[in-house]
mmCIF file of C-alpha atoms in Angstrom:
data_model
loop_
_atom_site.group_PDB
_atom_site.id
_atom_site.type_symbol
_atom_site.label_atom_id
_atom_site.label_comp_id
_atom_site.label_asym_id
_atom_site.label_seq_id
_atom_site.Cartn_x
_atom_site.Cartn_y
_atom_site.Cartn_z
ATOM 1 C CA MET G 1 -30.779 -33.141 -12.656
ATOM 2 C CA SER G 2 -30.920 -29.771 -10.871
ATOM 3 C CA LYS G 3 -30.572 -26.504 -12.766
ATOM 4 C CA GLU G 4 -27.327 -25.820 -10.916
ATOM 5 C CA ARG G 5 -25.793 -29.134 -11.926
ATOM 6 C CA ALA G 6 -26.990 -28.694 -15.503
ATOM 7 C CA LYS G 7 -25.382 -25.266 -15.526
ATOM 8 C CA ARG G 8 -22.131 -26.739 -14.213
ATOM 9 C CA GLY G 9 -22.139 -29.325 -16.978
ATOM 10 C CA THR G 10 -22.400 -26.743 -19.780
ATOM 11 C CA LEU G 11 -19.152 -24.984 -18.893
ATOM 12 C CA PRO G 12 -15.867 -26.277 -20.328
ATOM 13 C CA PRO G 13 -12.651 -26.476 -18.271
ATOM 14 C CA ALA G 14 -11.207 -23.057 -17.452
ATOM 15 C CA GLN G 15 -7.976 -23.691 -19.370
ATOM 16 C CA GLU G 16 -9.884 -23.955 -22.643
ATOM 17 C CA GLN G 17 -11.439 -20.557 -22.020
ATOM 18 C CA ILE G 18 -8.106 -19.029 -21.048
ATOM 19 C CA GLU G 19 -6.383 -20.189 -24.235
ATOM 20 C CA LYS G 20 -9.265 -18.906 -26.357
ATOM 21 C CA PHE G 21 -9.343 -15.507 -24.689
ATOM 22 C CA GLU G 22 -5.572 -15.094 -24.810
ATOM 23 C CA LYS G 23 -5.712 -15.465 -28.604
ATOM 24 C CA VAL G 24 -8.276 -12.656 -28.778
ATOM 25 C CA VAL G 25 -5.952 -10.423 -26.726
ATOM 26 C CA GLU G 26 -2.915 -11.322 -28.817
ATOM 27 C CA GLU G 27 -4.876 -10.282 -31.912
ATOM 28 C CA GLY G 28 -5.270 -6.833 -30.346
ATOM 29 C CA ASN G 29 -8.994 -7.077 -29.649
ATOM 30 C CA TYR G 30 -8.659 -5.975 -26.036
ATOM 31 C CA TYR G 31 -12.225 -4.739 -25.635
ATOM 32 C CA GLY G 32 -13.689 -7.909 -27.104
ATOM 33 C CA ALA G 33 -11.515 -10.034 -24.862
ATOM 34 C CA GLN G 34 -12.583 -7.991 -21.831
ATOM 35 C CA GLN G 35 -16.258 -8.659 -22.501
ATOM 36 C CA LEU G 36 -15.531 -12.365 -22.930
ATOM 37 C CA PHE G 37 -13.537 -12.534 -19.686
ATOM 38 C CA LYS G 38 -16.319 -10.818 -17.744
ATOM 39 C CA SER G 39 -19.285 -12.678 -19.235
ATOM 40 C CA ILE G 40 -17.810 -16.163 -19.001
ATOM 41 C CA THR G 41 -16.495 -15.747 -15.444
ATOM 42 C CA ALA G 42 -19.928 -14.517 -14.392
ATOM 43 C CA ARG G 43 -21.264 -17.886 -15.551
ATOM 44 C CA TYR G 44 -18.625 -19.808 -13.596
ATOM 45 C CA VAL G 45 -19.397 -17.749 -10.490
ATOM 46 C CA ALA G 46 -23.166 -18.336 -10.950
ATOM 47 C CA ALA G 47 -22.404 -22.075 -11.120
ATOM 48 C CA GLN G 48 -20.285 -21.700 -7.954
ATOM 49 C CA ARG G 49 -17.211 -22.899 -9.826
ATOM 50 C CA TYR G 50 -15.121 -20.301 -8.037
ATOM 51 C CA PRO G 51 -11.642 -21.839 -8.496
ATOM 52 C CA GLU G 52 -12.055 -21.851 -12.279
ATOM 53 C CA ALA G 53 -13.464 -18.321 -12.261
ATOM 54 C CA LEU G 54 -10.348 -17.235 -10.343
ATOM 55 C CA ASP G 55 -8.058 -18.952 -12.865
ATOM 56 C CA ILE G 56 -9.725 -17.110 -15.753
ATOM 57 C CA LEU G 57 -9.734 -13.731 -13.994
ATOM 58 C CA GLU G 58 -6.103 -14.062 -12.892
ATOM 59 C CA SER G 59 -5.045 -14.945 -16.410
ATOM 60 C CA GLY G 60 -7.161 -12.158 -17.904
ATOM 61 C CA ALA G 61 -5.867 -9.483 -15.538
ATOM 62 C CA CYS G 62 -2.247 -10.487 -16.159
ATOM 63 C CA ILE G 63 -2.479 -10.629 -19.957
ATOM 64 C CA GLN G 64 -4.373 -7.335 -20.239
ATOM 65 C CA LEU G 65 -1.847 -5.608 -17.967
ATOM 66 C CA LYS G 66 1.025 -7.192 -19.876
ATOM 67 C CA HIS G 67 -0.338 -5.561 -23.025
ATOM 68 C CA GLY G 68 -0.644 -2.176 -21.311
ATOM 69 C CA GLN G 69 -4.424 -2.323 -20.965
ATOM 70 C CA VAL G 70 -4.430 -0.974 -17.428
ATOM 71 C CA THR G 71 -8.116 -0.119 -17.102
ATOM 72 C CA CYS G 72 -9.145 -3.563 -18.376
ATOM 73 C CA GLY G 73 -6.540 -5.362 -16.278
ATOM 74 C CA ALA G 74 -7.459 -3.459 -13.122
ATOM 75 C CA GLU G 75 -11.137 -4.272 -13.622
ATOM 76 C CA LEU G 76 -10.405 -7.992 -13.916
ATOM 77 C CA ALA G 77 -8.052 -7.780 -10.921
ATOM 78 C CA SER G 78 -10.857 -6.276 -8.838
ATOM 79 C CA LEU G 79 -13.247 -9.001 -10.046
ATOM 80 C CA PHE G 80 -10.616 -11.535 -8.955
ATOM 81 C CA VAL G 81 -10.828 -10.151 -5.401
ATOM 82 C CA GLU G 82 -14.642 -10.068 -5.535
ATOM 83 C CA THR G 83 -14.563 -13.759 -6.420
ATOM 84 C CA LEU G 84 -12.220 -14.488 -3.511
ATOM 85 C CA VAL G 85 -14.896 -12.976 -1.272
ATOM 86 C CA LYS G 86 -17.812 -14.771 -2.928
ATOM 87 C CA GLY G 87 -15.993 -18.101 -2.749
ATOM 88 C CA LYS G 88 -14.876 -17.397 0.834
ATOM 89 C CA PHE G 89 -11.249 -18.177 -0.015
ATOM 90 C CA PRO G 90 -8.955 -17.873 3.014
ATOM 91 C CA TYR G 91 -5.947 -15.605 3.248
ATOM 92 C CA ASN G 92 -2.951 -17.927 2.919
ATOM 93 C CA ASP G 93 0.374 -18.216 1.111
ATOM 94 C CA GLU G 94 -1.169 -19.682 -2.018
ATOM 95 C CA THR G 95 -3.712 -16.910 -2.474
ATOM 96 C CA LEU G 96 -1.141 -14.255 -1.574
ATOM 97 C CA VAL G 97 1.106 -15.536 -4.385
ATOM 98 C CA ARG G 98 -1.764 -15.025 -6.828
ATOM 99 C CA VAL G 99 -2.412 -11.471 -5.621
ATOM 100 C CA ARG G 100 1.306 -10.688 -5.917
ATOM 101 C CA LYS G 101 1.432 -12.151 -9.442
ATOM 102 C CA ILE G 102 -1.285 -9.756 -10.630
ATOM 103 C CA TYR G 103 0.301 -6.844 -8.744
ATOM 104 C CA LYS G 104 3.637 -7.394 -10.495
ATOM 105 C CA GLN G 105 1.981 -7.020 -13.894
ATOM 106 C CA PHE G 106 0.888 -3.436 -13.234
ATOM 107 C CA PRO G 107 3.130 -1.279 -15.442
ATOM 108 C CA LYS G 108 5.866 0.984 -14.195
ATOM 109 C CA ILE G 109 5.734 4.177 -16.254
ATOM 110 C CA PRO G 110 9.082 6.010 -16.618
ATOM 111 C CA VAL G 111 8.644 9.783 -16.482
ATOM 112 C CA PRO G 112 10.918 11.735 -18.904
ATOM 113 C CA GLN G 113 13.773 13.361 -17.017
ATOM 114 C CA GLN G 114 14.856 15.775 -19.737
ATOM 115 C CA LEU G 115 12.734 18.008 -21.941
ATOM 116 C CA GLY G 116 13.824 18.998 -25.452
ATOM 117 C CA ASP G 117 11.299 20.582 -27.823
ATOM 118 C CA LEU G 118 9.034 22.249 -25.277
ATOM 119 C CA ASP G 119 5.621 21.744 -26.940
ATOM 120 C CA ASP G 120 6.193 18.111 -27.966
ATOM 121 C CA ASP G 121 7.834 17.135 -24.716
ATOM 122 C CA MET G 122 5.226 18.858 -22.562
ATOM 123 C CA GLN G 123 2.542 16.951 -24.452
ATOM 124 C CA ARG G 124 4.464 13.710 -23.958
ATOM 125 C CA LEU G 125 5.002 14.481 -20.278
ATOM 126 C CA SER G 126 1.301 15.207 -19.797
ATOM 127 C CA GLU G 127 0.343 11.892 -21.441
ATOM 128 C CA THR G 128 2.899 9.983 -19.371
ATOM 129 C CA LEU G 129 1.692 11.508 -16.103
ATOM 130 C CA GLY G 130 -1.898 10.697 -17.057
ATOM 131 C CA THR G 131 -0.964 7.068 -17.747
ATOM 132 C CA ALA G 132 0.971 6.831 -14.480
ATOM 133 C CA LYS G 133 -2.023 8.203 -12.571
ATOM 134 C CA THR G 134 -4.311 5.612 -14.190
ATOM 135 C CA CYS G 135 -1.886 2.839 -13.203
ATOM 136 C CA VAL G 136 -1.700 3.999 -9.581
ATOM 137 C CA GLU G 137 -5.478 4.336 -9.300
ATOM 138 C CA GLY G 138 -6.035 0.878 -10.804
ATOM 139 C CA CYS G 139 -3.374 -0.850 -8.722
ATOM 140 C CA SER G 140 -4.473 0.935 -5.532
ATOM 141 C CA SER G 141 -8.098 -0.035 -6.059
ATOM 142 C CA PHE G 142 -7.120 -3.692 -6.558
ATOM 143 C CA LEU G 143 -4.780 -3.862 -3.562
ATOM 144 C CA LYS G 144 -7.149 -2.003 -1.221
ATOM 145 C CA ALA G 145 -9.871 -4.499 -2.122
ATOM 146 C CA ALA G 146 -7.389 -7.321 -1.486
ATOM 147 C CA ILE G 147 -6.518 -5.841 1.925
ATOM 148 C CA LYS G 148 -10.215 -5.717 2.816
ATOM 149 C CA TRP G 149 -10.717 -9.339 1.666
ATOM 150 C CA SER G 150 -7.685 -10.541 3.639
ATOM 151 C CA ALA G 151 -8.891 -8.827 6.838
ATOM 152 C CA GLU G 152 -12.185 -10.688 6.549
ATOM 153 C CA PHE G 153 -10.689 -14.086 5.752
ATOM 154 C CA GLY G 154 -7.818 -14.742 8.119
ATOM 155 C CA ALA G 155 -5.259 -11.919 7.978
ATOM 156 C CA PRO G 156 -4.676 -9.507 10.895
ATOM 157 C CA ARG G 157 -7.480 -7.063 11.549
ATOM 158 C CA ALA G 158 -5.859 -4.306 9.487
ATOM 159 C CA GLY G 159 -5.354 -6.634 6.513
ATOM 160 C CA ALA G 160 -2.471 -8.621 5.072
ATOM 161 C CA PRO G 161 0.832 -6.887 5.930
ATOM 162 C CA GLU G 162 2.402 -8.159 2.695
ATOM 163 C CA ILE G 163 -0.293 -6.430 0.620
ATOM 164 C CA HIS G 164 0.149 -3.191 2.576
ATOM 165 C CA VAL G 165 3.844 -3.252 1.606
ATOM 166 C CA MET G 166 2.980 -3.850 -2.077
ATOM 167 C CA LEU G 167 0.610 -0.880 -2.046
ATOM 168 C CA ALA G 168 3.082 1.390 -0.230
ATOM 169 C CA ASN G 169 5.802 0.565 -2.737
ATOM 170 C CA TYR G 170 3.642 1.122 -5.798
ATOM 171 C CA MET G 171 2.248 4.386 -4.431
ATOM 172 C CA TYR G 172 5.737 5.692 -3.664
ATOM 173 C CA PHE G 173 7.619 4.683 -6.794
ATOM 174 C CA GLU G 174 4.850 5.072 -9.395
ATOM 175 C CA SER G 175 2.730 8.042 -8.222
ATOM 176 C CA PRO G 176 3.357 11.233 -10.232
ATOM 177 C CA GLU G 177 2.911 13.148 -6.948
ATOM 178 C CA VAL G 178 3.970 11.158 -3.894
ATOM 179 C CA ASP G 179 1.874 11.466 -0.744
ATOM 180 C CA MET G 180 4.269 10.318 1.980
ATOM 181 C CA VAL G 181 1.520 10.277 4.623
ATOM 182 C CA ARG G 182 -0.427 7.649 2.667
ATOM 183 C CA VAL G 183 2.738 5.711 1.838
ATOM 184 C CA ALA G 184 3.625 5.622 5.533
ATOM 185 C CA GLN G 185 0.095 4.547 6.501
ATOM 186 C CA HIS G 186 0.560 1.344 4.524
ATOM 187 C CA PHE G 187 4.201 0.692 5.401
ATOM 188 C CA VAL G 188 3.494 0.799 9.139
ATOM 189 C CA ARG G 189 0.709 -1.741 8.583
ATOM 190 C CA GLY G 190 3.206 -3.894 6.714
ATOM 191 C CA ASN G 191 5.831 -6.344 7.899
ATOM 192 C CA ASN G 192 9.005 -4.917 6.401
ATOM 193 C CA PRO G 193 10.458 -1.902 8.272
ATOM 194 C CA LYS G 194 13.780 -2.367 6.462
ATOM 195 C CA GLU G 195 12.074 -1.855 3.119
ATOM 196 C CA PHE G 196 10.333 1.206 4.552
ATOM 197 C CA ALA G 197 13.755 2.475 5.634
ATOM 198 C CA SER G 198 15.077 2.046 2.068
ATOM 199 C CA THR G 199 12.127 4.032 0.745
ATOM 200 C CA LEU G 200 12.741 6.848 3.225
ATOM 201 C CA VAL G 201 16.445 6.961 2.315
ATOM 202 C CA HIS G 202 15.431 7.195 -1.350
ATOM 203 C CA PHE G 203 13.001 10.008 -0.429
ATOM 204 C CA MET G 204 15.805 11.854 1.387
ATOM 205 C CA GLY G 205 17.670 12.040 -1.902
ATOM 206 C CA LYS G 206 14.892 13.805 -3.793
ATOM 207 C CA CYS G 207 12.767 15.754 -1.283
ATOM 208 C CA TYR G 208 12.867 19.436 -0.463
ATOM 209 C CA PRO G 209 15.024 20.597 2.461
ATOM 210 C CA GLY G 210 13.234 20.047 5.746
ATOM 211 C CA GLU G 211 10.994 17.260 4.460
ATOM 212 C CA ASP G 212 13.372 14.405 5.268
ATOM 213 C CA ASP G 213 13.351 14.637 9.059
ATOM 214 C CA VAL G 214 9.562 15.147 9.104
ATOM 215 C CA ALA G 215 9.056 11.979 7.007
ATOM 216 C CA ILE G 216 11.313 9.935 9.313
ATOM 217 C CA ALA G 217 9.709 11.302 12.484
ATOM 218 C CA ARG G 218 6.224 10.634 11.120
ATOM 219 C CA ALA G 219 7.152 7.021 10.339
ATOM 220 C CA VAL G 220 8.541 6.382 13.827
ATOM 221 C CA LEU G 221 5.549 8.011 15.531
ATOM 222 C CA MET G 222 3.095 6.021 13.402
ATOM 223 C CA TYR G 223 4.761 2.758 14.419
ATOM 224 C CA LEU G 224 4.659 3.795 18.070
ATOM 225 C CA ALA G 225 1.005 4.848 17.790
ATOM 226 C CA LEU G 226 0.313 1.237 16.818
ATOM 227 C CA GLY G 227 2.254 0.072 19.881
ATOM 228 C CA ASN G 228 5.023 -1.248 17.625
ATOM 229 C CA LEU G 229 8.230 -0.184 19.367
ATOM 230 C CA ARG G 230 10.248 -2.988 17.779
ATOM 231 C CA ASP G 231 9.722 -1.877 14.177
ATOM 232 C CA ALA G 232 10.163 1.789 15.118
ATOM 233 C CA ASN G 233 13.666 0.934 16.382
ATOM 234 C CA VAL G 234 14.425 -1.330 13.405
ATOM 235 C CA LEU G 235 13.417 1.497 11.064
ATOM 236 C CA MET G 236 15.708 4.063 12.705
ATOM 237 C CA ASP G 237 18.653 1.677 12.948
ATOM 238 C CA GLU G 238 18.255 0.677 9.298
ATOM 239 C CA ILE G 239 17.990 4.271 8.063
ATOM 240 C CA LYS G 240 21.179 5.221 9.904
ATOM 241 C CA MET G 241 22.983 2.151 8.569
ATOM 242 C CA GLN G 242 21.918 2.776 4.959
ATOM 243 C CA VAL G 243 22.733 6.474 5.143
ATOM 244 C CA GLU G 244 26.232 5.665 6.392
ATOM 245 C CA ALA G 245 26.749 2.959 3.755
ATOM 246 C CA LYS G 246 25.742 5.368 0.977
ATOM 247 C CA GLN G 247 27.818 8.177 2.472
ATOM 248 C CA LEU G 248 24.794 10.405 2.843
ATOM 249 C CA GLU G 249 24.108 12.801 5.693
ATOM 250 C CA PHE G 250 21.524 11.885 8.283
ATOM 251 C CA PRO G 251 19.241 14.859 9.052
ATOM 252 C CA LYS G 252 20.528 16.885 11.993
ATOM 253 C CA SER G 253 17.644 18.710 13.569
ATOM 254 C CA ASP G 254 15.920 19.156 16.896
ATOM 255 C CA LEU G 255 13.138 16.912 15.581
ATOM 256 C CA MET G 256 15.554 14.028 15.014
ATOM 257 C CA GLN G 257 17.037 14.629 18.457
ATOM 258 C CA PHE G 258 13.524 14.358 19.894
ATOM 259 C CA ILE G 259 12.913 11.047 18.079
ATOM 260 C CA ASN G 260 16.169 9.574 19.380
ATOM 261 C CA PHE G 261 15.360 10.612 22.945
ATOM 262 C CA LEU G 262 11.793 9.341 22.570
ATOM 263 C CA LEU G 263 12.878 5.864 21.452
ATOM 264 C CA GLU G 264 15.173 5.598 24.457
ATOM 265 C CA THR G 265 12.351 6.757 26.755
ATOM 266 C CA MET G 266 9.906 4.187 25.359
ATOM 267 C CA LEU G 267 12.188 1.386 26.567
ATOM 268 C CA ARG G 268 11.307 2.224 30.178
ATOM 269 C CA ASP G 269 8.217 3.230 32.105
ATOM 270 C CA ALA G 270 8.992 6.934 32.153
ATOM 271 C CA PHE G 271 5.856 8.953 31.483
ATOM 272 C CA PRO G 272 7.225 12.137 33.195
ATOM 273 C CA ILE G 273 10.222 12.087 30.813
ATOM 274 C CA PHE G 274 7.848 11.518 27.880
ATOM 275 C CA ASN G 275 5.903 14.652 28.866
ATOM 276 C CA MET G 276 9.077 16.632 29.434
ATOM 277 C CA LEU G 277 10.292 15.773 25.921
ATOM 278 C CA ARG G 278 6.988 16.869 24.418
ATOM 279 C CA SER G 279 7.239 20.179 26.256
ATOM 280 C CA ASN G 280 10.906 20.846 25.478
ATOM 281 C CA PHE G 281 10.565 20.011 21.761
ATOM 282 C CA LYS G 282 7.135 21.579 21.213
ATOM 283 C CA SER G 283 8.349 24.010 18.552
ATOM 284 C CA SER G 284 9.800 21.143 16.506
ATOM 285 C CA LEU G 285 6.643 19.068 16.907
ATOM 286 C CA ASP G 286 4.539 22.025 15.758
ATOM 287 C CA ARG G 287 6.074 21.624 12.283
ATOM 288 C CA GLU G 288 3.621 18.799 11.513
ATOM 289 C CA PRO G 289 -0.030 18.965 12.668
ATOM 290 C CA SER G 290 -0.298 15.194 13.147
ATOM 291 C CA PHE G 291 2.622 14.838 15.573
ATOM 292 C CA HIS G 292 0.737 15.948 18.694
ATOM 293 C CA GLU G 293 -2.170 13.625 17.871
ATOM 294 C CA LEU G 294 0.204 10.721 17.280
ATOM 295 C CA LEU G 295 1.897 11.422 20.608
ATOM 296 C CA ASP G 296 -1.480 11.421 22.354
ATOM 297 C CA GLU G 297 -2.117 8.002 20.843
ATOM 298 C CA ILE G 298 1.332 6.818 21.983
ATOM 299 C CA ALA G 299 0.641 8.049 25.526
ATOM 300 C CA GLU G 300 -2.544 5.986 25.575
ATOM 301 C CA LYS G 301 -0.893 2.885 24.106
ATOM 302 C CA PHE G 302 2.173 2.853 26.351
ATOM 303 C CA TYR G 303 1.091 4.711 29.481
ATOM 304 C CA GLY G 304 -2.672 4.208 29.593
ATOM 305 C CA VAL G 305 -3.452 7.925 29.348
ATOM 306 C CA ARG G 306 -6.941 8.280 27.891
ATOM 307 C CA ARG G 307 -7.305 10.678 24.994
ATOM 308 C CA ARG G 308 -10.053 13.304 25.011
ATOM 309 C CA ASN G 309 -12.117 13.625 21.813
ATOM 310 C CA PRO G 310 -9.371 11.856 19.844
ATOM 311 C CA LEU G 311 -10.687 12.647 16.348
ATOM 312 C CA GLN G 312 -12.121 16.102 17.002
ATOM 313 C CA GLY G 313 -10.561 18.811 14.878
ATOM 314 C CA MET G 314 -8.060 16.488 13.264
ATOM 315 C CA GLY G 315 -9.007 17.179 9.654
ATOM 316 C CA MET G 316 -7.128 15.007 7.190
ATOM 317 C CA PHE G 317 -5.215 13.281 9.968
ATOM 318 C CA GLY G 318 -8.372 11.726 11.372
ATOM 319 C CA GLU G 319 -7.996 9.225 8.529
ATOM 320 C CA ILE G 320 -4.669 8.092 9.925
ATOM 321 C CA PHE G 321 -6.286 7.087 13.178
ATOM 322 C CA LYS G 322 -9.277 5.467 11.518
ATOM 323 C CA MET G 323 -6.840 3.274 9.658
ATOM 324 C CA MET G 324 -4.469 2.781 12.548
ATOM 325 C CA GLY G 325 -7.132 1.992 15.140
ATOM 326 C CA GLY G 326 -7.224 -1.775 15.258
ATOM 327 C CA ASP G 327 -4.834 -4.337 16.593
#
C-alpha cells in the first residue's frame, strides 16, 4: 500500500472531527480548537481529501465567528479559500453558497449612538471601533481571496459578481470609516445595481452636504468606464425611484445635470456632444480628481478614443483602473 493511501486510511470521517472540535469551542477553549482545526485539516489536505478538509474548515470558521472569535474565524475562512484553490474546485452555485454561509457569520458590530459618562463611553466606543475594524479586515481578506479564487476557476475575469456585492455591503455597513470609492469599486463589479442604489440612498441620508451627488456621479461613471451602460441607467432610475418613495430630495446640482445629459448622450453615437458636455461642465467635474480619468476611459470604451499614458499621475485613482481593467 502506498504512503498516500496509508495516510488516507488513518483519517476518520470529517463529521467525527467536526463534532469533536465543536465541543472544544463550546467549552470556551477557542485557541485550542483553532490549533486542532488547522492541524487536522492540514493532514486532510496532505492526503488530498479536499472535500473533507473544506467541510471541517467551513464548520470551524462558522462556529468561531458565531462565538465572536473573529481573528480565528477569519483565519479558517481564508484557509477554506486556500483549499478551494489547492483542490481546484470550480466556481459554481454550490461553492458560492458555502462562501456566503461563512460571510454571513461575520459579526455586525453596533456602534453606540449616544454617549453618557464621557470617560467610560469613550473607552467603550474605542473598543467597539477596534472590534469593528478587526471584523472588516477579516471579512475583506476572506472575500478578496474568494474573488481571486473565483476569477481563476470559472467566474468572470474580475471575479464572482456575487462576492463583490457581499464585500461592498460589508465594507459599507460595517466599516467605522466608510470609503465610498472602495465600496463603489466592488459594487460596479457586482451584479446588483438596485442594491447599490439602496446603499447610495442610505449614504445620502448620512453624508456631508455635497458628498451625495459626487458619490452618485462616481458610481455612474465607474459603470460606464466598464462599458456597462445598462447598469448605469438602472442605478440612476432606481435611485430616483427610491428617493421619491422615501420622500427625500434628489441632489440638484450641475454635476447631476451633467450625469443625466451624459446618460442620454451614451445612447447614441455622439462623440462631439460628449466632448461638449465635458467642456461645459468642467468646473463640476473638477470637484473629483477621478472624474476626468473615468471620462477618458469612457471615451475609449464607447468611441474608440485611445488614452495617452492612462495611469500616469493618477495617484490613488490608478487603483480604480487596475481593478476595472478587465472584461
